[in-house]
Amino acid sequence: MFLSVLSIELSKIFSKGRSYIGFGAITILVPIVQAAMYSEGEAYFSLFTQGLQQQFSFTGTFLNGYLIAFIVLQSLLVHVPLLVALVAGDMLAGEATSGTYRLLFTRPVSRHIIVLAKYCAAQLYTIGLILWMSVLSMGMSLMLFGPGELFIVSSSITVLQQDDILWRFLWAYVFGILSMGTVASIAFMFSALVENSIGPIAMTMAIIIVFTIVSALDAGFIKDVKYMLFTNHLISWKLFFEETIPMDRIMLSTWVLGGHSIASLLIALFIIVKKDILS
Amino acid sequence: MDKYPVIEIKSLCKMFGQFRAVGNLDLTVYKGDIYGFLGPNGAGKSTTIRMLLSLITPTSGEISIFGQSLAIDRNDILRRIGAIVEKPDFYLYLTAEQNLRILGKLSGMDITTKHLHQSLDQVGLLDRAKSKVKTFSYGMKQRLGIAQALLHDPELIVLDEPTNGLDPVGVKEIRELILRLKSDHNKTIFLSSHTLPEVELIANRMVIINKGSAIIEGSVNDLLNSGMLTVSFSVDDARKSQTLIQNSALAQSFLGINEHQLHMKLSKERIADCTSYLVDNEIAIDGITSTRSLEEYFLSITRS
């Protein structure tokens, strides 16, 4: 029965116009970034590395498919939460708004199964979105710019060899799915709490903004607890591009994000199972 | 009639905070009944129906359907029930056919296109099978609601005000469909309504509830035909009529007068006696109207 409900939920997601906003946005934005880099990339790269060029000698070009994919990943993962929340936040609240809880919950299917199927459908949508982003950013960038070494400047300068990059991207995308899956879980939980679709989306974005600001503060008790905030771990995919991958930090991020996801699902389940359907 | 109880409700109660929506409700619906569930708006009908369909958890009391406890055997019971609850809401972005296919699947059925089309045809929506529900009028959604309730051939059909929003032809068609479901398929129908005439036309048993409690329950015939009638005689001289009545054996039945009307509380059999008495005493009668006490009672609680 679970698979049957899951297929119904997926068909419902892909019958709604709003579900294509995320795919549409990515389909438009990624080629724009690629086109900009194709025409002005060398100039941007020179400008960006101007200071470094005084101390280092650069030969050849670092502008390649991997770098573009990295830039796209970095920029889009900031915006993807909104695209994910658009769908995940509507999963339960949308039923309340349209009055269709009555249709769903008067069927011989337990509420647990319905909530779990909806949750899994939201997660599959998120996976689809990240996969689409990876295909467009990595696949098309490699086709347009070709492969090469990956030059990353953060707290240190890292240059990754061409044959040492692909698997890192693979793990980065997997981690991106975990990060965005957590955002989807939180939007899903808010979706169980309210009876309109806008609320969960606004609440999810608000909590990301608030937690991100709190994460930036180093004062007092915040310093001790901020590692528990999921926003602190959303960009941990970047750790896969360090010379030596810090597995302890990745594990911590995985636990925190996974913990938030499971807690959100359990809260949503509890709310819906106990809920009196009055809408 | 087979007296197998399909629905048994005992001491059902639902509180929303301090507000008692349903209190100590008891009722029994037997197999093959068209059971009228009557009450004014806000009487607790929809709350009771929602509890019957496990949309709302009762505060206390027991609901047993097909001899099984709803709290324990929810899924087994719901598999055998078709329902419309209040407004006919659907997935507006899907077609009528897609909506029914989803709901059929959720009811555990693998529905064929032929079956779907039969269901839509039954409610006159076959030609709109491929139309998105957002293009439907309220009446069409109500018909689709009935189609989804009957889709999986349930034994018990719960209909919450099914003729709301339908035009007179639609009301008649739905009424006939309900009667056919009982006569041809021996379905049990639990029909909620806030109008007595609707229930009177199709139900064989009924309950009237108000403020969450059952006030009266029994056979529709017995309830509607028993008791006294309020009879109004349109007369040429109301004052003279009053004097005549008050000086006769009918004095106890006198209720009052206004302008050209004399109001009496009479049994069906005594209307003729009263009419003859007035005519014999040279009172011209233009018309006689009667209201059953139950109807009057129902109207009074509805008004209040």
Coordinates of C-alpha atoms in Angstrom, one line a residue:
Chain A
M1 CA 0.0 0.0 0.0
F2 CA 2.9 2.3 0.8
L3 CA 4.2 2.2 -2.7
S4 CA 0.8 2.8 -4.1
V5 CA 0.3 5.9 -2.0
L6 CA 3.9 7.0 -2.8
S7 CA 3.2 6.8 -6.6
I8 CA -0.1 8.8 -6.0
E9 CA 1.8 11.5 -4.1
L10 CA 4.5 11.7 -6.8
S11 CA 1.9 12.0 -9.5
K12 CA 0.2 14.7 -7.5
I13 CA 3.5 16.6 -7.2
F14 CA 4.2 16.5 -10.9
S15 CA 0.6 17.5 -11.8
K16 CA 1.1 20.8 -10.0
G17 CA 2.6 23.8 -11.8
R18 CA 4.5 25.0 -8.7
S19 CA 6.6 21.8 -8.8
Y20 CA 8.2 22.9 -12.0
I21 CA 9.3 26.3 -10.7
G22 CA 12.4 24.7 -9.1
F23 CA 13.3 22.8 -12.2
G24 CA 12.6 25.8 -14.4
A25 CA 14.7 28.1 -12.2
I26 CA 17.7 25.7 -12.3
T27 CA 17.2 25.2 -16.1
I28 CA 17.4 29.0 -16.6
L29 CA 20.0 29.9 -14.1
V30 CA 22.7 27.3 -14.7
P31 CA 23.0 28.1 -18.5
I32 CA 23.1 31.8 -17.6
V33 CA 26.0 31.3 -15.3
Q34 CA 27.7 29.0 -17.9
A35 CA 27.1 31.6 -20.7
A36 CA 28.5 34.4 -18.5
M37 CA 31.6 32.3 -17.7
Y38 CA 32.0 31.3 -21.3
S39 CA 32.2 34.9 -22.5
E40 CA 33.7 36.7 -19.5
G41 CA 35.1 33.8 -17.4
E42 CA 38.8 34.5 -18.1
A43 CA 38.4 38.2 -17.2
Y44 CA 36.5 37.3 -13.9
F45 CA 39.2 34.7 -13.0
S46 CA 42.0 37.2 -13.6
L47 CA 40.2 39.8 -11.5
F48 CA 39.5 37.3 -8.8
T49 CA 43.1 36.0 -8.6
Q50 CA 44.7 39.5 -9.1
G51 CA 46.2 39.5 -5.6
L52 CA 47.5 35.9 -5.9
Q53 CA 49.1 36.6 -9.3
Q54 CA 51.5 39.0 -7.6
Q55 CA 52.9 36.1 -5.4
F56 CA 52.3 33.1 -7.7
S57 CA 52.9 32.4 -11.3
F58 CA 49.9 31.0 -13.2
T59 CA 50.3 28.9 -16.3
G60 CA 47.4 27.7 -18.5
T61 CA 43.8 28.2 -17.4
F62 CA 41.8 27.1 -14.4
L63 CA 38.6 28.0 -16.1
N64 CA 37.1 24.5 -16.8
G65 CA 34.0 22.5 -16.3
Y66 CA 34.8 21.5 -12.8
L67 CA 35.3 25.1 -11.6
I68 CA 32.0 26.1 -13.2
A69 CA 30.2 23.2 -11.6
F70 CA 31.7 24.2 -8.2
I71 CA 30.6 27.8 -8.7
V72 CA 27.1 26.8 -9.6
L73 CA 26.9 24.4 -6.7
Q74 CA 28.0 27.1 -4.3
S75 CA 25.6 29.7 -5.7
L76 CA 22.5 27.5 -6.1
L77 CA 22.6 25.7 -2.8
V78 CA 21.9 29.1 -1.2
H79 CA 18.7 29.4 -3.3
V80 CA 17.6 25.8 -3.6
P81 CA 16.0 25.8 -0.1
L82 CA 13.3 28.1 -1.3
L83 CA 12.6 25.9 -4.3
V84 CA 12.5 22.8 -2.1
A85 CA 10.2 24.5 0.5
L86 CA 7.8 25.4 -2.2
V87 CA 6.9 21.8 -2.7
A88 CA 7.6 20.2 0.7
G89 CA 5.7 23.0 2.5
D90 CA 2.7 22.3 0.4
M91 CA 2.6 18.5 1.0
L92 CA 0.3 18.5 4.0
A93 CA -0.8 22.2 4.2
G94 CA -2.0 22.0 0.6
E95 CA -4.4 19.2 1.5
A96 CA -5.8 21.2 4.4
T97 CA -6.2 24.3 2.2
S98 CA -8.0 22.4 -0.5
G99 CA -10.1 20.4 1.9
T100 CA -8.8 17.1 0.5
Y101 CA -7.7 15.8 3.9
R102 CA -11.3 14.6 4.1
L103 CA -10.8 12.5 0.9
L104 CA -7.4 11.1 2.0
F105 CA -8.2 10.3 5.6
T106 CA -11.5 8.5 5.0
R107 CA -9.7 5.8 3.0
P108 CA -8.6 2.5 4.4
V109 CA -5.0 3.6 4.6
S110 CA -3.5 4.6 8.0
R111 CA -2.4 8.2 8.5
H112 CA 1.1 6.9 9.2
I113 CA 1.4 5.5 5.7
I114 CA 0.0 8.6 4.1
V115 CA 2.4 10.9 6.0
L116 CA 5.4 8.7 5.3
A117 CA 4.5 8.4 1.6
K118 CA 4.2 12.2 1.4
Y119 CA 7.5 12.7 3.2
C120 CA 9.2 10.3 0.8
A121 CA 7.6 12.0 -2.2
A122 CA 9.0 15.3 -1.0
Q123 CA 12.4 13.8 -0.5
L124 CA 12.3 12.2 -4.0
Y125 CA 11.4 15.5 -5.4
T126 CA 14.4 17.1 -3.6
I127 CA 16.7 14.4 -5.0
G128 CA 15.3 15.0 -8.5
L129 CA 16.0 18.7 -8.1
I130 CA 19.6 18.2 -7.0
L131 CA 20.2 15.5 -9.7
W132 CA 18.9 17.9 -12.3
M133 CA 21.2 20.6 -11.0
S134 CA 24.1 18.2 -11.1
V135 CA 23.4 17.1 -14.6
L136 CA 23.1 20.7 -15.9
S137 CA 26.0 22.2 -13.9
M138 CA 28.4 19.3 -14.2
G139 CA 27.4 17.7 -17.5
M140 CA 26.9 20.8 -19.5
S141 CA 29.9 22.6 -18.0
L142 CA 32.2 19.7 -18.8
M143 CA 30.8 19.7 -22.4
L144 CA 31.3 23.4 -22.8
F145 CA 34.5 24.0 -20.9
G146 CA 36.1 20.5 -20.7
P147 CA 37.8 19.0 -17.6
G148 CA 40.9 20.3 -15.8
E149 CA 42.3 20.9 -12.4
L150 CA 40.1 22.5 -9.7
F151 CA 41.4 25.7 -8.2
I152 CA 39.7 26.6 -4.9
V153 CA 40.4 29.6 -2.7
S154 CA 38.9 29.5 0.7
S155 CA 40.9 29.8 4.0
S156 CA 43.7 28.2 2.0
I157 CA 44.4 27.5 -1.7
T158 CA 43.6 24.0 -2.9
V159 CA 44.4 22.7 -6.3
L160 CA 42.9 19.3 -7.0
Q161 CA 44.2 17.2 -9.8
Q162 CA 41.8 16.3 -12.6
D163 CA 41.6 12.6 -11.7
D164 CA 40.9 13.4 -8.1
I165 CA 37.8 15.5 -8.6
L166 CA 34.8 13.6 -10.0
W167 CA 34.3 11.4 -6.9
R168 CA 34.4 14.5 -4.7
F169 CA 31.6 16.1 -6.8
L170 CA 29.7 12.8 -6.4
W171 CA 29.9 13.0 -2.6
A172 CA 29.2 16.7 -2.7
Y173 CA 26.0 16.1 -4.5
V174 CA 25.0 13.3 -2.2
F175 CA 25.7 15.7 0.7
G176 CA 23.7 18.4 -1.1
I177 CA 20.8 16.0 -1.2
L178 CA 21.1 15.5 2.6
S179 CA 21.2 19.2 3.2
M180 CA 18.2 20.0 1.0
G181 CA 16.5 16.9 2.4
T182 CA 16.7 18.5 5.8
V183 CA 15.3 21.7 4.5
A184 CA 12.5 19.7 2.9
S185 CA 11.9 17.9 6.2
I186 CA 11.6 21.1 8.1
A187 CA 9.2 22.6 5.6
F188 CA 7.2 19.3 5.8
M189 CA 7.0 19.6 9.6
F190 CA 5.7 23.2 9.3
S191 CA 3.3 22.0 6.7
A192 CA 1.7 19.7 9.3
L193 CA 1.3 22.6 11.7
V194 CA -0.7 25.0 9.6
E195 CA -3.5 25.0 7.1
N196 CA -2.1 27.2 4.3
S197 CA 0.7 26.6 1.9
I198 CA 2.4 30.0 2.3
G199 CA 3.1 29.6 6.0
P200 CA 5.4 26.6 5.8
I201 CA 7.5 28.2 3.0
A202 CA 7.8 31.5 4.9
M203 CA 8.5 29.7 8.2
T204 CA 11.2 27.6 6.7
M205 CA 13.0 30.5 5.0
A206 CA 12.6 32.5 8.2
I207 CA 14.2 29.8 10.3
I208 CA 17.1 29.5 7.8
I209 CA 17.7 33.2 7.9
V210 CA 17.5 33.4 11.7
F211 CA 19.7 30.3 12.3
T212 CA 22.2 31.6 9.7
I213 CA 22.5 34.9 11.6
V214 CA 22.8 33.1 14.9
S215 CA 25.4 30.8 13.5
A216 CA 27.5 33.9 12.5
L217 CA 27.6 35.1 16.1
D218 CA 30.4 33.9 18.4
A219 CA 29.1 35.3 21.6
G220 CA 28.5 33.4 24.9
F221 CA 26.3 30.4 24.9
I222 CA 25.6 30.6 21.2
K223 CA 29.2 29.6 20.6
D224 CA 28.6 26.3 22.5
V225 CA 25.3 25.4 20.8
K226 CA 25.5 26.7 17.3
Y227 CA 27.1 23.4 16.0
M228 CA 23.6 21.9 16.6
L229 CA 21.9 24.3 14.2
F230 CA 21.2 22.7 10.9
T231 CA 22.1 25.8 9.0
N232 CA 25.6 25.5 10.2
H233 CA 25.9 22.3 8.2
L234 CA 24.1 23.0 5.0
I235 CA 27.3 23.9 3.2
S236 CA 29.4 21.0 4.6
W237 CA 29.5 19.6 1.1
K238 CA 32.4 22.0 0.6
L239 CA 34.5 19.8 3.0
F240 CA 34.7 17.2 0.2
F241 CA 36.9 19.6 -1.7
E242 CA 39.6 20.0 1.0
E243 CA 42.9 18.3 0.3
T244 CA 42.4 15.9 3.2
I245 CA 38.7 15.4 3.8
P246 CA 37.8 16.0 7.5
M247 CA 35.6 13.0 8.1
D248 CA 34.9 13.9 11.7
R249 CA 33.3 17.2 10.6
I250 CA 31.4 15.5 7.8
M251 CA 30.1 12.9 10.3
L252 CA 29.0 15.6 12.7
S253 CA 27.2 17.4 9.9
T254 CA 25.5 14.2 8.8
W255 CA 24.3 13.5 12.3
V256 CA 23.0 17.0 12.8
L257 CA 21.2 17.1 9.5
G258 CA 19.9 13.5 9.8
G259 CA 18.8 14.2 13.3
H260 CA 16.9 17.3 12.2
S261 CA 15.2 15.4 9.4
I262 CA 14.1 12.5 11.6
A263 CA 12.9 14.8 14.3
S264 CA 10.9 16.8 11.8
L265 CA 9.3 13.7 10.3
L266 CA 8.4 12.4 13.8
I267 CA 6.8 15.7 14.8
A268 CA 4.8 15.8 11.5
L269 CA 3.7 12.2 12.1
F270 CA 2.6 12.9 15.7
I271 CA 0.7 16.1 14.7
I272 CA -1.1 14.5 11.8
V273 CA -2.0 11.2 13.5
K274 CA -3.5 13.2 16.5
K275 CA -5.1 15.9 14.3
D276 CA -8.9 16.3 14.2
I277 CA -9.7 17.1 10.6
L278 CA -11.9 20.1 10.7
S279 CA -11.0 21.7 7.3
Chain B
M1 CA -36.2 -6.1 7.1
D2 CA -32.9 -7.6 8.3
K3 CA -32.3 -6.0 11.7
Y4 CA -28.5 -6.4 11.5
P5 CA -27.1 -3.2 13.0
V6 CA -24.6 -1.5 10.7
I7 CA -23.8 1.5 12.8
E8 CA -24.1 1.6 16.6
I9 CA -23.2 4.7 18.4
K10 CA -23.1 4.7 22.2
S11 CA -22.7 7.7 24.5
L12 CA -20.7 9.5 21.9
C13 CA -19.2 12.8 23.0
K14 CA -16.9 15.3 21.5
M15 CA -15.6 18.4 23.2
F16 CA -13.6 21.2 21.6
G17 CA -12.1 22.8 24.6
Q18 CA -15.0 23.8 26.8
F19 CA -17.5 23.6 23.9
R20 CA -19.5 20.4 23.7
A21 CA -20.1 19.7 19.9
V22 CA -21.7 16.3 20.5
G23 CA -22.9 15.0 23.8
N24 CA -24.1 11.5 24.8
L25 CA -25.4 10.6 21.3
D26 CA -26.8 7.2 20.9
L27 CA -28.2 5.8 17.7
T28 CA -28.4 2.6 15.7
V29 CA -28.7 2.3 11.9
Y30 CA -29.8 -1.1 10.5
K31 CA -28.8 -2.8 7.3
G32 CA -30.8 -1.5 4.4
D33 CA -31.9 1.6 6.2
I34 CA -32.0 5.0 4.6
Y35 CA -31.3 6.8 7.8
G36 CA -32.1 10.5 8.0
F37 CA -29.7 12.4 10.3
L38 CA -31.5 15.6 10.8
G39 CA -30.6 18.8 12.6
P40 CA -30.2 22.5 12.2
N41 CA -26.9 24.0 11.2
G42 CA -24.5 23.7 14.1
A43 CA -26.4 20.8 15.7
G44 CA -23.3 18.5 15.6
K45 CA -24.2 16.5 12.4
S46 CA -20.9 17.1 10.6
T47 CA -18.9 16.4 13.8
T48 CA -20.7 13.1 14.3
I49 CA -20.1 12.2 10.6
R50 CA -16.4 13.1 10.9
M51 CA -16.2 10.8 14.0
L52 CA -17.9 8.0 12.0
L53 CA -15.3 8.3 9.4
S54 CA -12.4 8.7 11.9
L55 CA -11.6 12.2 10.8
I56 CA -12.1 13.3 14.4
T57 CA -11.3 11.3 17.5
P58 CA -14.3 11.2 20.0
T59 CA -13.7 12.5 23.5
S60 CA -15.6 9.5 24.8
G61 CA -18.1 6.9 23.7
E62 CA -18.1 4.1 21.3
I63 CA -18.6 3.8 17.5
S64 CA -19.1 0.3 16.1
I65 CA -19.7 -0.2 12.4
F66 CA -20.4 -3.6 10.8
G67 CA -20.0 -5.0 14.3
Q68 CA -16.4 -3.9 14.6
S69 CA -15.0 -1.1 16.8
L70 CA -13.9 1.9 14.7
A71 CA -11.1 2.6 17.1
I72 CA -9.6 -0.9 16.5
D73 CA -10.6 -1.9 13.0
R74 CA -10.5 1.4 11.2
N75 CA -9.1 0.3 7.9
D76 CA -11.4 -2.8 7.6
I77 CA -14.4 -0.6 8.3
L78 CA -13.4 2.3 6.0
R79 CA -12.9 -0.2 3.1
R80 CA -16.7 -0.8 3.2
I81 CA -17.8 2.8 3.5
G82 CA -18.2 5.5 0.8
A83 CA -18.7 9.0 2.0
I84 CA -19.1 12.7 1.2
V85 CA -18.3 15.0 4.0
E86 CA -19.6 18.6 3.8
K87 CA -18.2 20.4 0.7
P88 CA -17.2 18.4 -2.3
D89 CA -13.5 19.2 -2.4
F90 CA -11.1 17.6 -4.9
Y91 CA -7.7 18.0 -6.4
L92 CA -8.6 20.9 -8.7
Y93 CA -5.5 20.5 -10.9
L94 CA -6.5 17.0 -11.8
T95 CA -9.3 15.8 -14.1
A96 CA -12.4 14.1 -12.8
E97 CA -11.1 10.8 -14.0
Q98 CA -7.7 11.3 -12.4
N99 CA -9.3 12.2 -9.1
L100 CA -11.5 9.1 -9.1
R101 CA -8.5 6.9 -10.1
I102 CA -6.5 8.2 -7.2
L103 CA -9.3 7.7 -4.7
G104 CA -10.1 4.3 -6.0
K105 CA -6.4 3.3 -5.6
L106 CA -6.5 4.6 -2.0
S107 CA -9.6 2.5 -1.4
G108 CA -7.6 -0.6 -2.4
M109 CA -9.1 -1.0 -5.8
D110 CA -7.5 -1.3 -9.2
I111 CA -10.1 0.6 -11.1
T112 CA -10.5 0.1 -14.8
T113 CA -11.3 2.9 -17.2
K114 CA -14.7 1.2 -17.9
H115 CA -15.5 1.2 -14.2
L116 CA -14.5 4.8 -13.9
H117 CA -16.7 5.8 -16.8
Q118 CA -19.6 3.9 -15.4
S119 CA -19.3 5.8 -12.1
L120 CA -19.1 9.1 -13.9
D121 CA -22.0 8.2 -16.1
Q122 CA -24.1 7.4 -13.1
V123 CA -23.9 11.0 -12.0
G124 CA -24.1 12.5 -15.4
L125 CA -20.4 13.6 -15.7
L126 CA -19.1 11.2 -18.3
D127 CA -18.7 13.9 -20.9
R128 CA -16.5 15.9 -18.5
A129 CA -14.3 12.9 -17.5
K130 CA -11.2 14.6 -19.0
S131 CA -11.9 18.1 -17.6
K132 CA -10.0 19.5 -14.7
V133 CA -12.1 19.7 -11.6
K134 CA -11.2 23.4 -11.3
T135 CA -13.6 24.0 -14.3
F136 CA -16.5 22.4 -12.5
S137 CA -19.4 24.2 -10.9
Y138 CA -20.3 23.4 -7.3
G139 CA -23.2 21.2 -8.4
M140 CA -20.8 19.2 -10.7
K141 CA -18.3 18.8 -7.8
Q142 CA -21.2 17.5 -5.7
R143 CA -22.0 14.9 -8.3
L144 CA -18.4 13.9 -8.5
G145 CA -18.5 13.6 -4.7
I146 CA -21.3 11.1 -5.0
A147 CA -19.4 9.2 -7.8
Q148 CA -16.3 8.9 -5.6
A149 CA -18.5 7.7 -2.6
L150 CA -19.9 4.9 -4.8
L151 CA -16.8 4.1 -6.7
H152 CA -15.6 1.1 -4.6
D153 CA -19.1 -0.4 -4.2
P154 CA -19.4 0.3 -0.5
E155 CA -22.0 -1.4 1.8
L156 CA -22.5 1.8 3.8
I157 CA -22.8 5.2 2.2
V158 CA -22.5 8.3 4.4
L159 CA -23.8 11.4 2.6
D160 CA -23.5 14.7 4.3
E161 CA -26.0 17.1 2.7
P162 CA -25.6 15.5 -0.8
T163 CA -28.0 17.8 -2.6
N164 CA -26.4 21.0 -1.5
G165 CA -25.7 23.2 -4.5
L166 CA -27.7 21.1 -6.9
D167 CA -30.5 22.4 -9.1
P168 CA -34.0 21.0 -8.7
V169 CA -33.4 18.4 -11.5
G170 CA -30.1 17.4 -9.9
V171 CA -31.8 17.1 -6.5
K172 CA -34.4 14.8 -8.0
E173 CA -31.8 12.7 -9.7
I174 CA -29.7 12.2 -6.5
R175 CA -32.8 11.4 -4.6
E176 CA -33.7 8.7 -7.2
L177 CA -30.1 7.4 -7.1
I178 CA -30.3 7.0 -3.3
L179 CA -33.6 5.2 -3.5
R180 CA -32.2 2.9 -6.3
L181 CA -29.1 2.2 -4.2
K182 CA -31.3 0.9 -1.4
S183 CA -33.9 -0.9 -3.6
D184 CA -31.6 -2.5 -6.2
H185 CA -28.4 -3.0 -4.1
N186 CA -29.7 -3.1 -0.5
K187 CA -27.1 -0.4 0.5
T188 CA -27.3 1.2 3.9
I189 CA -27.4 5.0 3.6
F190 CA -26.7 7.5 6.4
L191 CA -28.1 10.7 5.1
S192 CA -27.4 14.0 6.9
S193 CA -29.7 16.9 6.1
H194 CA -30.9 20.1 7.7
T195 CA -34.3 20.0 5.9
L196 CA -37.1 17.7 7.0
P197 CA -38.8 17.4 3.6
E198 CA -35.7 15.9 2.1
V199 CA -35.4 13.2 4.7
E200 CA -39.1 12.6 4.7
L201 CA -39.0 11.9 1.0
I202 CA -36.4 9.1 1.1
A203 CA -35.6 8.0 4.6
N204 CA -37.3 5.1 6.4
R205 CA -35.8 6.0 9.8
M206 CA -34.4 9.2 11.2
V207 CA -33.1 11.0 14.2
I208 CA -33.3 14.7 15.0
I209 CA -30.3 16.1 16.8
N210 CA -29.8 19.5 18.4
K211 CA -26.9 20.9 20.3
G212 CA -25.1 17.5 19.9
S213 CA -27.8 15.3 21.4
A214 CA -30.5 13.1 19.9
I215 CA -34.0 14.6 20.5
I216 CA -36.1 12.1 18.7
E217 CA -35.4 8.9 16.9
G218 CA -37.6 6.3 15.1
S219 CA -39.4 5.4 11.9
V220 CA -40.1 8.4 9.6
N221 CA -43.7 7.3 9.1
D222 CA -44.4 7.0 12.8
L223 CA -42.7 10.2 13.7
L224 CA -44.3 12.3 11.0
N225 CA -47.8 10.9 11.3
S226 CA -48.1 10.6 15.0
G227 CA -49.2 13.4 17.3
M228 CA -51.3 16.5 16.7
L229 CA -51.4 18.9 13.8
T230 CA -51.5 22.6 14.0
V231 CA -54.5 23.5 11.7
S232 CA -55.2 26.9 10.4
F233 CA -58.7 27.7 9.0
S234 CA -59.1 30.7 6.8
V235 CA -62.5 32.1 7.9
D236 CA -64.7 35.1 7.0
D237 CA -65.2 36.0 10.7
A238 CA -62.4 35.0 13.1
R239 CA -64.0 36.5 16.2
K240 CA -67.3 34.6 15.7
S241 CA -65.3 31.4 15.1
Q242 CA -63.4 31.9 18.3
T243 CA -66.6 32.3 20.3
L244 CA -68.2 29.3 18.7
I245 CA -65.2 27.1 19.3
Q246 CA -64.7 28.2 22.9
N247 CA -68.3 27.3 23.6
S248 CA -68.0 23.9 22.1
A249 CA -66.4 20.5 22.9
L250 CA -63.5 21.7 20.8
A251 CA -62.5 24.5 23.2
Q252 CA -59.5 22.5 24.5
S253 CA -58.1 22.5 20.9
F254 CA -58.2 26.3 20.5
L255 CA -54.9 28.0 19.9
G256 CA -55.7 31.5 18.8
I257 CA -56.9 33.8 16.0
N258 CA -55.5 36.5 13.8
E259 CA -57.5 38.6 11.3
H260 CA -59.1 35.9 9.1
Q261 CA -57.4 32.8 10.6
L262 CA -58.4 30.4 13.3
H263 CA -55.7 28.2 14.7
M264 CA -56.4 24.9 16.3
K265 CA -54.4 21.9 17.6
L266 CA -56.2 18.8 16.2
S267 CA -55.6 15.2 15.4
K268 CA -56.0 14.3 11.8
E269 CA -59.4 12.6 12.4
R270 CA -60.9 15.7 14.1
I271 CA -60.3 18.2 11.3
A272 CA -63.5 17.1 9.6
D273 CA -65.5 17.5 12.8
C274 CA -64.2 21.0 13.3
T275 CA -64.8 22.0 9.7
S276 CA -68.5 20.7 9.9
Y277 CA -69.1 22.5 13.1
L278 CA -67.9 25.8 11.7
V279 CA -69.8 25.4 8.5
D280 CA -73.0 24.4 10.3
N281 CA -72.7 27.6 12.3
E282 CA -72.5 29.7 9.1
I283 CA -68.8 30.3 9.1
A284 CA -67.4 30.4 5.5
I285 CA -64.1 28.6 5.2
D286 CA -61.8 29.6 2.3
G287 CA -59.0 27.2 3.1
I288 CA -57.4 24.8 5.6
T289 CA -53.7 24.3 6.1
S290 CA -52.0 22.0 8.6
T291 CA -48.5 21.7 10.0
R292 CA -47.4 18.5 11.7
S293 CA -46.1 19.0 15.2
L294 CA -42.8 17.4 14.4
E295 CA -42.3 19.8 11.5
E296 CA -43.3 22.7 13.7
Y297 CA -41.0 21.5 16.4
F298 CA -38.1 21.1 13.9
L299 CA -38.7 24.5 12.5
S300 CA -38.8 26.0 16.0
I301 CA -35.4 24.5 16.9
T302 CA -34.0 25.5 13.5
R303 CA -35.2 29.1 14.1
S304 CA -33.8 29.2 17.6

